[in-house]
Amino acid sequence: MRNFLTLFQKEMLESKRNGKWIWLPVVMMILGVSQPITTYYMPQIIEKAGNLPEGTKIEFPVPTGAEVLAATLSQYGTIGTLLFVLATMGIISHERQNNVLILIMARPVSAFQYIACKWSSQVIIALTSLFLSYVLTWYYTNLLFLPVRWIDALTSFLIYSLWIIFILTFTIWLGTLLRNTGGIAGVSLTFLAVLSLLTGLITKYMKWSPATLRNEATSILMHNQSIDTFLLPVFSTIGLSVILFVLAVFTFRRLERF
């Protein structure tokens, strides 16, 4: 336990030094809050930048707060996924390339402790960034549009967090297989894109898919669905994340030579 805490403190300190604790929350908050503000001022933006004839009036149907938050989740599903992959892809490969891994594993540190400290630190940073962004977006959505119940916003955040945890776990597992950060990012993003595409195309056979959690989080906001209606993707995502974590430990132990 002492070794894990020492490694965990090292990871958190390193994330602070390389600015991940700053740039990731800031970018996520800008990404989130831009959705309600842009939606609210869209008529004025088009009027000023659209070069329209004088006297033209632009009217848009006013969206509900739930629709604005749902659009924000869609933003998280594209740009947010890219940000989380980029933030995680090099946590193992950089230490391999710089030979820092040899110094760490020369100490009495197990593969489980090493992967666990990497995983837990990245999950904390990512979910903290997502939470700050979502809370700020929820505040501005309630300020500019019809309010969204806090319990619906919180539930949708928790459901969506499972998708983020799956992304991080998959990327960390790839980090134990590949040494090149570009390869890790490319394979991870390609896999997630294919998974999302298949989930949308053959919904009947992909109800278990972690990618459905994005739609389920949106359904909570739009239709106040009960969590009991989509326990299958919740449990499958948790199970797949556990399997990927175990695979990361096993692969790291088998392939790494010190």
mmCIF file of C-alpha atoms in Angstrom:
data_model
loop_
_atom_site.group_PDB
_atom_site.id
_atom_site.type_symbol
_atom_site.label_atom_id
_atom_site.label_comp_id
_atom_site.label_asym_id
_atom_site.label_seq_id
_atom_site.Cartn_x
_atom_site.Cartn_y
_atom_site.Cartn_z
ATOM 1 C CA MET A 1 0.000 0.000 0.000
ATOM 2 C CA ARG A 2 2.874 2.341 0.801
ATOM 3 C CA ASN A 3 4.398 1.773 -2.635
ATOM 4 C CA PHE A 4 1.071 2.523 -4.309
ATOM 5 C CA LEU A 5 0.620 5.767 -2.368
ATOM 6 C CA THR A 6 4.162 6.853 -3.212
ATOM 7 C CA LEU A 7 3.626 6.165 -6.915
ATOM 8 C CA PHE A 8 0.222 7.853 -6.805
ATOM 9 C CA GLN A 9 1.715 10.991 -5.255
ATOM 10 C CA LYS A 10 4.407 10.941 -7.959
ATOM 11 C CA GLU A 11 1.758 10.757 -10.692
ATOM 12 C CA MET A 12 -0.281 13.601 -9.252
ATOM 13 C CA LEU A 13 2.832 15.769 -8.809
ATOM 14 C CA GLU A 14 3.950 15.030 -12.372
ATOM 15 C CA SER A 15 0.490 15.935 -13.707
ATOM 16 C CA LYS A 16 0.716 19.205 -11.806
ATOM 17 C CA ARG A 17 4.178 19.974 -13.184
ATOM 18 C CA ASN A 18 3.301 19.245 -16.813
ATOM 19 C CA GLY A 19 0.186 21.399 -16.548
ATOM 20 C CA LYS A 20 -2.410 18.658 -17.018
ATOM 21 C CA TRP A 21 -4.255 19.850 -13.920
ATOM 22 C CA ILE A 22 -4.581 23.234 -15.630
ATOM 23 C CA TRP A 23 -5.049 22.761 -19.365
ATOM 24 C CA LEU A 24 -7.447 19.796 -19.255
ATOM 25 C CA PRO A 25 -10.013 21.368 -16.838
ATOM 26 C CA VAL A 26 -9.745 24.747 -18.579
ATOM 27 C CA VAL A 27 -10.238 23.324 -22.074
ATOM 28 C CA MET A 28 -13.117 21.140 -20.890
ATOM 29 C CA MET A 29 -14.823 24.093 -19.189
ATOM 30 C CA ILE A 30 -14.455 26.240 -22.310
ATOM 31 C CA LEU A 31 -15.799 23.376 -24.422
ATOM 32 C CA GLY A 32 -18.784 22.909 -22.137
ATOM 33 C CA VAL A 33 -19.796 26.489 -21.414
ATOM 34 C CA SER A 34 -19.485 27.510 -25.064
ATOM 35 C CA GLN A 35 -22.545 25.389 -25.883
ATOM 36 C CA PRO A 36 -25.225 27.308 -23.885
ATOM 37 C CA ILE A 37 -23.657 30.705 -24.586
ATOM 38 C CA THR A 38 -23.336 30.084 -28.330
ATOM 39 C CA THR A 39 -26.852 28.670 -28.519
ATOM 40 C CA TYR A 40 -28.320 31.643 -26.658
ATOM 41 C CA TYR A 41 -26.577 34.266 -28.771
ATOM 42 C CA MET A 42 -26.771 32.402 -32.099
ATOM 43 C CA PRO A 43 -29.324 34.818 -33.686
ATOM 44 C CA GLN A 44 -27.119 37.820 -32.862
ATOM 45 C CA ILE A 45 -24.012 36.009 -34.100
ATOM 46 C CA ILE A 46 -25.602 35.176 -37.451
ATOM 47 C CA GLU A 47 -27.040 38.674 -37.730
ATOM 48 C CA LYS A 48 -23.640 40.298 -37.192
ATOM 49 C CA ALA A 49 -21.594 37.867 -39.264
ATOM 50 C CA GLY A 50 -24.068 36.632 -41.845
ATOM 51 C CA ASN A 51 -24.039 39.653 -44.188
ATOM 52 C CA LEU A 52 -27.839 39.556 -44.372
ATOM 53 C CA PRO A 53 -30.044 42.232 -46.005
ATOM 54 C CA GLU A 54 -31.085 45.101 -43.764
ATOM 55 C CA GLY A 55 -34.255 44.440 -41.834
ATOM 56 C CA THR A 56 -33.897 40.648 -41.904
ATOM 57 C CA LYS A 57 -35.058 39.066 -38.678
ATOM 58 C CA ILE A 58 -33.713 35.711 -37.600
ATOM 59 C CA GLU A 59 -35.760 33.579 -35.260
ATOM 60 C CA PHE A 60 -34.737 30.244 -33.820
ATOM 61 C CA PRO A 61 -36.869 27.947 -31.692
ATOM 62 C CA VAL A 62 -35.713 28.368 -28.109
ATOM 63 C CA PRO A 63 -34.271 25.033 -26.930
ATOM 64 C CA THR A 64 -34.934 23.689 -23.481
ATOM 65 C CA GLY A 65 -32.190 23.430 -20.916
ATOM 66 C CA ALA A 66 -32.201 19.647 -21.310
ATOM 67 C CA GLU A 67 -31.591 19.965 -25.051
ATOM 68 C CA VAL A 68 -28.653 22.304 -24.438
ATOM 69 C CA LEU A 69 -27.061 19.931 -21.926
ATOM 70 C CA ALA A 70 -27.663 17.031 -24.319
ATOM 71 C CA ALA A 71 -25.814 18.968 -27.038
ATOM 72 C CA THR A 72 -22.973 19.506 -24.562
ATOM 73 C CA LEU A 73 -22.713 15.753 -23.999
ATOM 74 C CA SER A 74 -22.441 15.374 -27.758
ATOM 75 C CA GLN A 75 -19.507 17.803 -27.705
ATOM 76 C CA TYR A 76 -17.886 15.739 -24.968
ATOM 77 C CA GLY A 77 -18.382 12.645 -27.120
ATOM 78 C CA THR A 78 -16.264 14.059 -29.952
ATOM 79 C CA ILE A 79 -13.746 16.673 -28.825
ATOM 80 C CA GLY A 80 -13.836 15.506 -25.220
ATOM 81 C CA THR A 81 -12.931 11.942 -26.191
ATOM 82 C CA LEU A 82 -9.971 13.250 -28.187
ATOM 83 C CA LEU A 83 -8.781 15.328 -25.219
ATOM 84 C CA PHE A 84 -8.952 12.409 -22.788
ATOM 85 C CA VAL A 85 -7.073 10.104 -25.152
ATOM 86 C CA LEU A 86 -4.378 12.720 -25.758
ATOM 87 C CA ALA A 87 -4.035 13.296 -22.008
ATOM 88 C CA THR A 88 -3.593 9.562 -21.312
ATOM 89 C CA MET A 89 -1.738 8.146 -24.312
ATOM 90 C CA GLY A 90 1.797 8.912 -23.106
ATOM 91 C CA ILE A 91 1.692 8.113 -19.398
ATOM 92 C CA ILE A 92 3.456 4.761 -19.882
ATOM 93 C CA SER A 93 5.209 5.166 -23.235
ATOM 94 C CA HIS A 94 7.052 8.331 -22.148
ATOM 95 C CA GLU A 95 8.532 6.539 -19.139
ATOM 96 C CA ARG A 96 9.566 3.663 -21.391
ATOM 97 C CA GLN A 97 11.292 5.949 -23.867
ATOM 98 C CA ASN A 98 13.052 7.983 -21.151
ATOM 99 C CA ASN A 99 14.138 4.860 -19.212
ATOM 100 C CA VAL A 100 12.349 6.160 -16.123
ATOM 101 C CA LEU A 101 10.441 2.882 -15.986
ATOM 102 C CA ILE A 102 13.651 0.971 -15.280
ATOM 103 C CA LEU A 103 14.327 3.123 -12.211
ATOM 104 C CA ILE A 104 10.774 2.720 -10.929
ATOM 105 C CA MET A 105 10.576 -1.039 -11.386
ATOM 106 C CA ALA A 106 14.021 -1.545 -9.855
ATOM 107 C CA ARG A 107 12.240 -0.857 -6.585
ATOM 108 C CA PRO A 108 9.835 -3.346 -4.969
ATOM 109 C CA VAL A 109 6.910 -2.227 -7.145
ATOM 110 C CA SER A 110 4.479 -4.726 -8.651
ATOM 111 C CA ALA A 111 2.863 -4.430 -12.065
ATOM 112 C CA PHE A 112 -0.535 -4.080 -10.387
ATOM 113 C CA GLN A 113 0.645 -1.161 -8.250
ATOM 114 C CA TYR A 114 2.188 0.571 -11.256
ATOM 115 C CA ILE A 115 -0.914 0.235 -13.475
ATOM 116 C CA ALA A 116 -3.261 1.034 -10.583
ATOM 117 C CA CYS A 117 -1.517 4.323 -9.761
ATOM 118 C CA LYS A 118 -1.542 5.320 -13.449
ATOM 119 C CA TRP A 119 -5.215 4.426 -13.830
ATOM 120 C CA SER A 120 -6.437 6.063 -10.618
ATOM 121 C CA SER A 121 -4.553 9.322 -11.204
ATOM 122 C CA GLN A 122 -5.859 9.655 -14.769
ATOM 123 C CA VAL A 123 -9.420 8.845 -13.719
ATOM 124 C CA ILE A 124 -9.318 11.487 -10.971
ATOM 125 C CA ILE A 125 -7.967 14.170 -13.314
ATOM 126 C CA ALA A 126 -10.386 13.327 -16.135
ATOM 127 C CA LEU A 127 -13.518 13.087 -13.979
ATOM 128 C CA THR A 128 -12.613 16.245 -12.055
ATOM 129 C CA SER A 129 -12.225 18.107 -15.358
ATOM 130 C CA LEU A 130 -15.509 16.685 -16.662
ATOM 131 C CA PHE A 131 -17.340 17.519 -13.433
ATOM 132 C CA LEU A 132 -16.122 21.134 -13.335
ATOM 133 C CA SER A 133 -17.064 21.590 -16.984
ATOM 134 C CA TYR A 134 -20.487 20.007 -16.557
ATOM 135 C CA VAL A 135 -21.343 21.979 -13.421
ATOM 136 C CA LEU A 136 -20.377 25.251 -15.096
ATOM 137 C CA THR A 137 -22.381 24.333 -18.194
ATOM 138 C CA TRP A 138 -25.386 23.370 -16.044
ATOM 139 C CA TYR A 139 -25.192 26.725 -14.232
ATOM 140 C CA TYR A 140 -25.182 28.764 -17.452
ATOM 141 C CA THR A 141 -27.885 26.556 -18.959
ATOM 142 C CA ASN A 142 -30.161 27.231 -15.993
ATOM 143 C CA LEU A 143 -29.296 30.930 -16.237
ATOM 144 C CA LEU A 144 -30.121 31.274 -19.942
ATOM 145 C CA PHE A 145 -32.732 28.574 -20.566
ATOM 146 C CA LEU A 146 -35.325 26.512 -18.754
ATOM 147 C CA PRO A 147 -33.698 24.998 -15.656
ATOM 148 C CA VAL A 148 -32.620 21.362 -15.506
ATOM 149 C CA ARG A 149 -33.082 19.474 -12.256
ATOM 150 C CA TRP A 150 -29.795 18.929 -10.467
ATOM 151 C CA ILE A 151 -30.607 15.255 -9.885
ATOM 152 C CA ASP A 152 -30.999 14.691 -13.644
ATOM 153 C CA ALA A 153 -27.738 16.517 -14.353
ATOM 154 C CA LEU A 154 -25.905 14.535 -11.669
ATOM 155 C CA THR A 155 -27.286 11.190 -12.868
ATOM 156 C CA SER A 156 -26.364 11.913 -16.476
ATOM 157 C CA PHE A 157 -22.863 12.897 -15.329
ATOM 158 C CA LEU A 158 -22.406 9.631 -13.420
ATOM 159 C CA ILE A 159 -23.597 7.558 -16.385
ATOM 160 C CA TYR A 160 -21.359 9.454 -18.795
ATOM 161 C CA SER A 161 -18.404 9.056 -16.407
ATOM 162 C CA LEU A 162 -18.489 5.295 -16.979
ATOM 163 C CA TRP A 163 -17.860 5.919 -20.693
ATOM 164 C CA ILE A 164 -14.877 8.126 -19.819
ATOM 165 C CA ILE A 165 -13.488 5.471 -17.471
ATOM 166 C CA PHE A 166 -13.788 2.903 -20.268
ATOM 167 C CA ILE A 167 -11.886 5.219 -22.644
ATOM 168 C CA LEU A 168 -9.084 5.775 -20.135
ATOM 169 C CA THR A 169 -8.772 2.078 -19.272
ATOM 170 C CA PHE A 170 -8.621 1.078 -22.934
ATOM 171 C CA THR A 171 -5.975 3.715 -23.677
ATOM 172 C CA ILE A 172 -3.850 2.643 -20.701
ATOM 173 C CA TRP A 173 -4.049 -0.981 -21.857
ATOM 174 C CA LEU A 174 -2.839 0.076 -25.300
ATOM 175 C CA GLY A 175 0.018 1.869 -23.554
ATOM 176 C CA THR A 176 1.260 -1.490 -22.275
ATOM 177 C CA LEU A 177 1.210 -2.908 -25.817
ATOM 178 C CA LEU A 178 2.539 -0.023 -27.924
ATOM 179 C CA ARG A 179 5.529 2.229 -27.368
ATOM 180 C CA ASN A 180 4.662 4.999 -29.811
ATOM 181 C CA THR A 181 2.223 7.630 -28.482
ATOM 182 C CA GLY A 182 0.900 8.349 -31.968
ATOM 183 C CA GLY A 183 0.067 4.687 -32.433
ATOM 184 C CA ILE A 184 -1.683 4.559 -29.067
ATOM 185 C CA ALA A 185 -3.816 7.592 -29.920
ATOM 186 C CA GLY A 186 -4.576 6.378 -33.438
ATOM 187 C CA VAL A 187 -5.631 2.866 -32.423
ATOM 188 C CA SER A 188 -7.640 4.136 -29.454
ATOM 189 C CA LEU A 189 -9.553 6.762 -31.424
ATOM 190 C CA THR A 190 -10.162 4.360 -34.315
ATOM 191 C CA PHE A 191 -11.511 1.678 -32.003
ATOM 192 C CA LEU A 192 -13.794 4.113 -30.163
ATOM 193 C CA ALA A 193 -15.072 5.537 -33.455
ATOM 194 C CA VAL A 194 -15.809 2.051 -34.847
ATOM 195 C CA LEU A 195 -17.508 1.047 -31.604
ATOM 196 C CA SER A 196 -19.705 4.159 -31.685
ATOM 197 C CA LEU A 197 -20.499 3.602 -35.374
ATOM 198 C CA LEU A 198 -21.497 -0.028 -34.864
ATOM 199 C CA THR A 199 -23.565 0.925 -31.848
ATOM 200 C CA GLY A 200 -25.500 3.397 -33.953
ATOM 201 C CA LEU A 201 -25.892 1.095 -36.977
ATOM 202 C CA ILE A 202 -26.883 -2.164 -35.292
ATOM 203 C CA THR A 203 -28.507 -0.903 -32.131
ATOM 204 C CA LYS A 204 -30.492 -4.116 -31.633
ATOM 205 C CA TYR A 205 -27.333 -6.187 -31.144
ATOM 206 C CA MET A 206 -25.231 -3.511 -29.419
ATOM 207 C CA LYS A 207 -27.399 -2.721 -26.415
ATOM 208 C CA TRP A 208 -24.516 -3.860 -24.211
ATOM 209 C CA SER A 209 -22.032 -1.457 -25.819
ATOM 210 C CA PRO A 210 -20.339 1.180 -23.627
ATOM 211 C CA ALA A 211 -21.008 3.690 -26.410
ATOM 212 C CA THR A 212 -24.737 3.511 -25.618
ATOM 213 C CA LEU A 213 -24.038 5.244 -22.312
ATOM 214 C CA ARG A 214 -23.776 8.559 -24.146
ATOM 215 C CA ASN A 215 -27.309 8.141 -25.462
ATOM 216 C CA GLU A 216 -28.532 6.945 -22.080
ATOM 217 C CA ALA A 217 -27.091 10.015 -20.352
ATOM 218 C CA THR A 218 -28.928 12.153 -22.898
ATOM 219 C CA SER A 219 -32.165 10.205 -22.322
ATOM 220 C CA ILE A 220 -31.993 10.987 -18.615
ATOM 221 C CA LEU A 221 -31.945 14.690 -19.407
ATOM 222 C CA MET A 222 -34.570 14.600 -22.143
ATOM 223 C CA HIS A 223 -37.022 11.989 -20.888
ATOM 224 C CA ASN A 224 -36.202 11.515 -17.178
ATOM 225 C CA GLN A 225 -35.643 7.804 -17.764
ATOM 226 C CA SER A 226 -35.015 5.548 -14.822
ATOM 227 C CA ILE A 227 -31.552 4.053 -14.504
ATOM 228 C CA ASP A 228 -33.173 0.605 -14.287
ATOM 229 C CA THR A 229 -33.932 0.766 -18.034
ATOM 230 C CA PHE A 230 -30.268 0.587 -19.069
ATOM 231 C CA LEU A 231 -28.489 -1.510 -16.450
ATOM 232 C CA LEU A 232 -27.082 -3.776 -19.201
ATOM 233 C CA PRO A 233 -24.667 -1.201 -20.705
ATOM 234 C CA VAL A 234 -23.789 0.042 -17.212
ATOM 235 C CA PHE A 235 -22.729 -3.392 -15.976
ATOM 236 C CA SER A 236 -21.114 -4.361 -19.288
ATOM 237 C CA THR A 237 -19.018 -1.171 -19.253
ATOM 238 C CA ILE A 238 -17.910 -1.794 -15.674
ATOM 239 C CA GLY A 239 -17.091 -5.410 -16.538
ATOM 240 C CA LEU A 240 -15.155 -4.500 -19.690
ATOM 241 C CA SER A 241 -13.214 -1.835 -17.807
ATOM 242 C CA VAL A 242 -12.217 -4.386 -15.164
ATOM 243 C CA ILE A 243 -11.160 -6.860 -17.864
ATOM 244 C CA LEU A 244 -9.085 -4.206 -19.657
ATOM 245 C CA PHE A 245 -7.439 -3.241 -16.370
ATOM 246 C CA VAL A 246 -6.509 -6.866 -15.660
ATOM 247 C CA LEU A 247 -5.207 -7.234 -19.222
ATOM 248 C CA ALA A 248 -3.083 -4.107 -18.765
ATOM 249 C CA VAL A 249 -1.502 -5.577 -15.610
ATOM 250 C CA PHE A 250 -0.959 -8.962 -17.268
ATOM 251 C CA THR A 251 0.481 -7.466 -20.475
ATOM 252 C CA PHE A 252 2.755 -5.121 -18.570
ATOM 253 C CA ARG A 253 4.082 -7.995 -16.480
ATOM 254 C CA ARG A 254 4.667 -10.283 -19.484
ATOM 255 C CA LEU A 255 6.068 -7.896 -22.081
ATOM 256 C CA GLU A 256 8.189 -5.490 -20.056
ATOM 257 C CA ARG A 257 11.812 -6.511 -19.400
ATOM 258 C CA PHE A 258 13.801 -4.772 -16.720
#
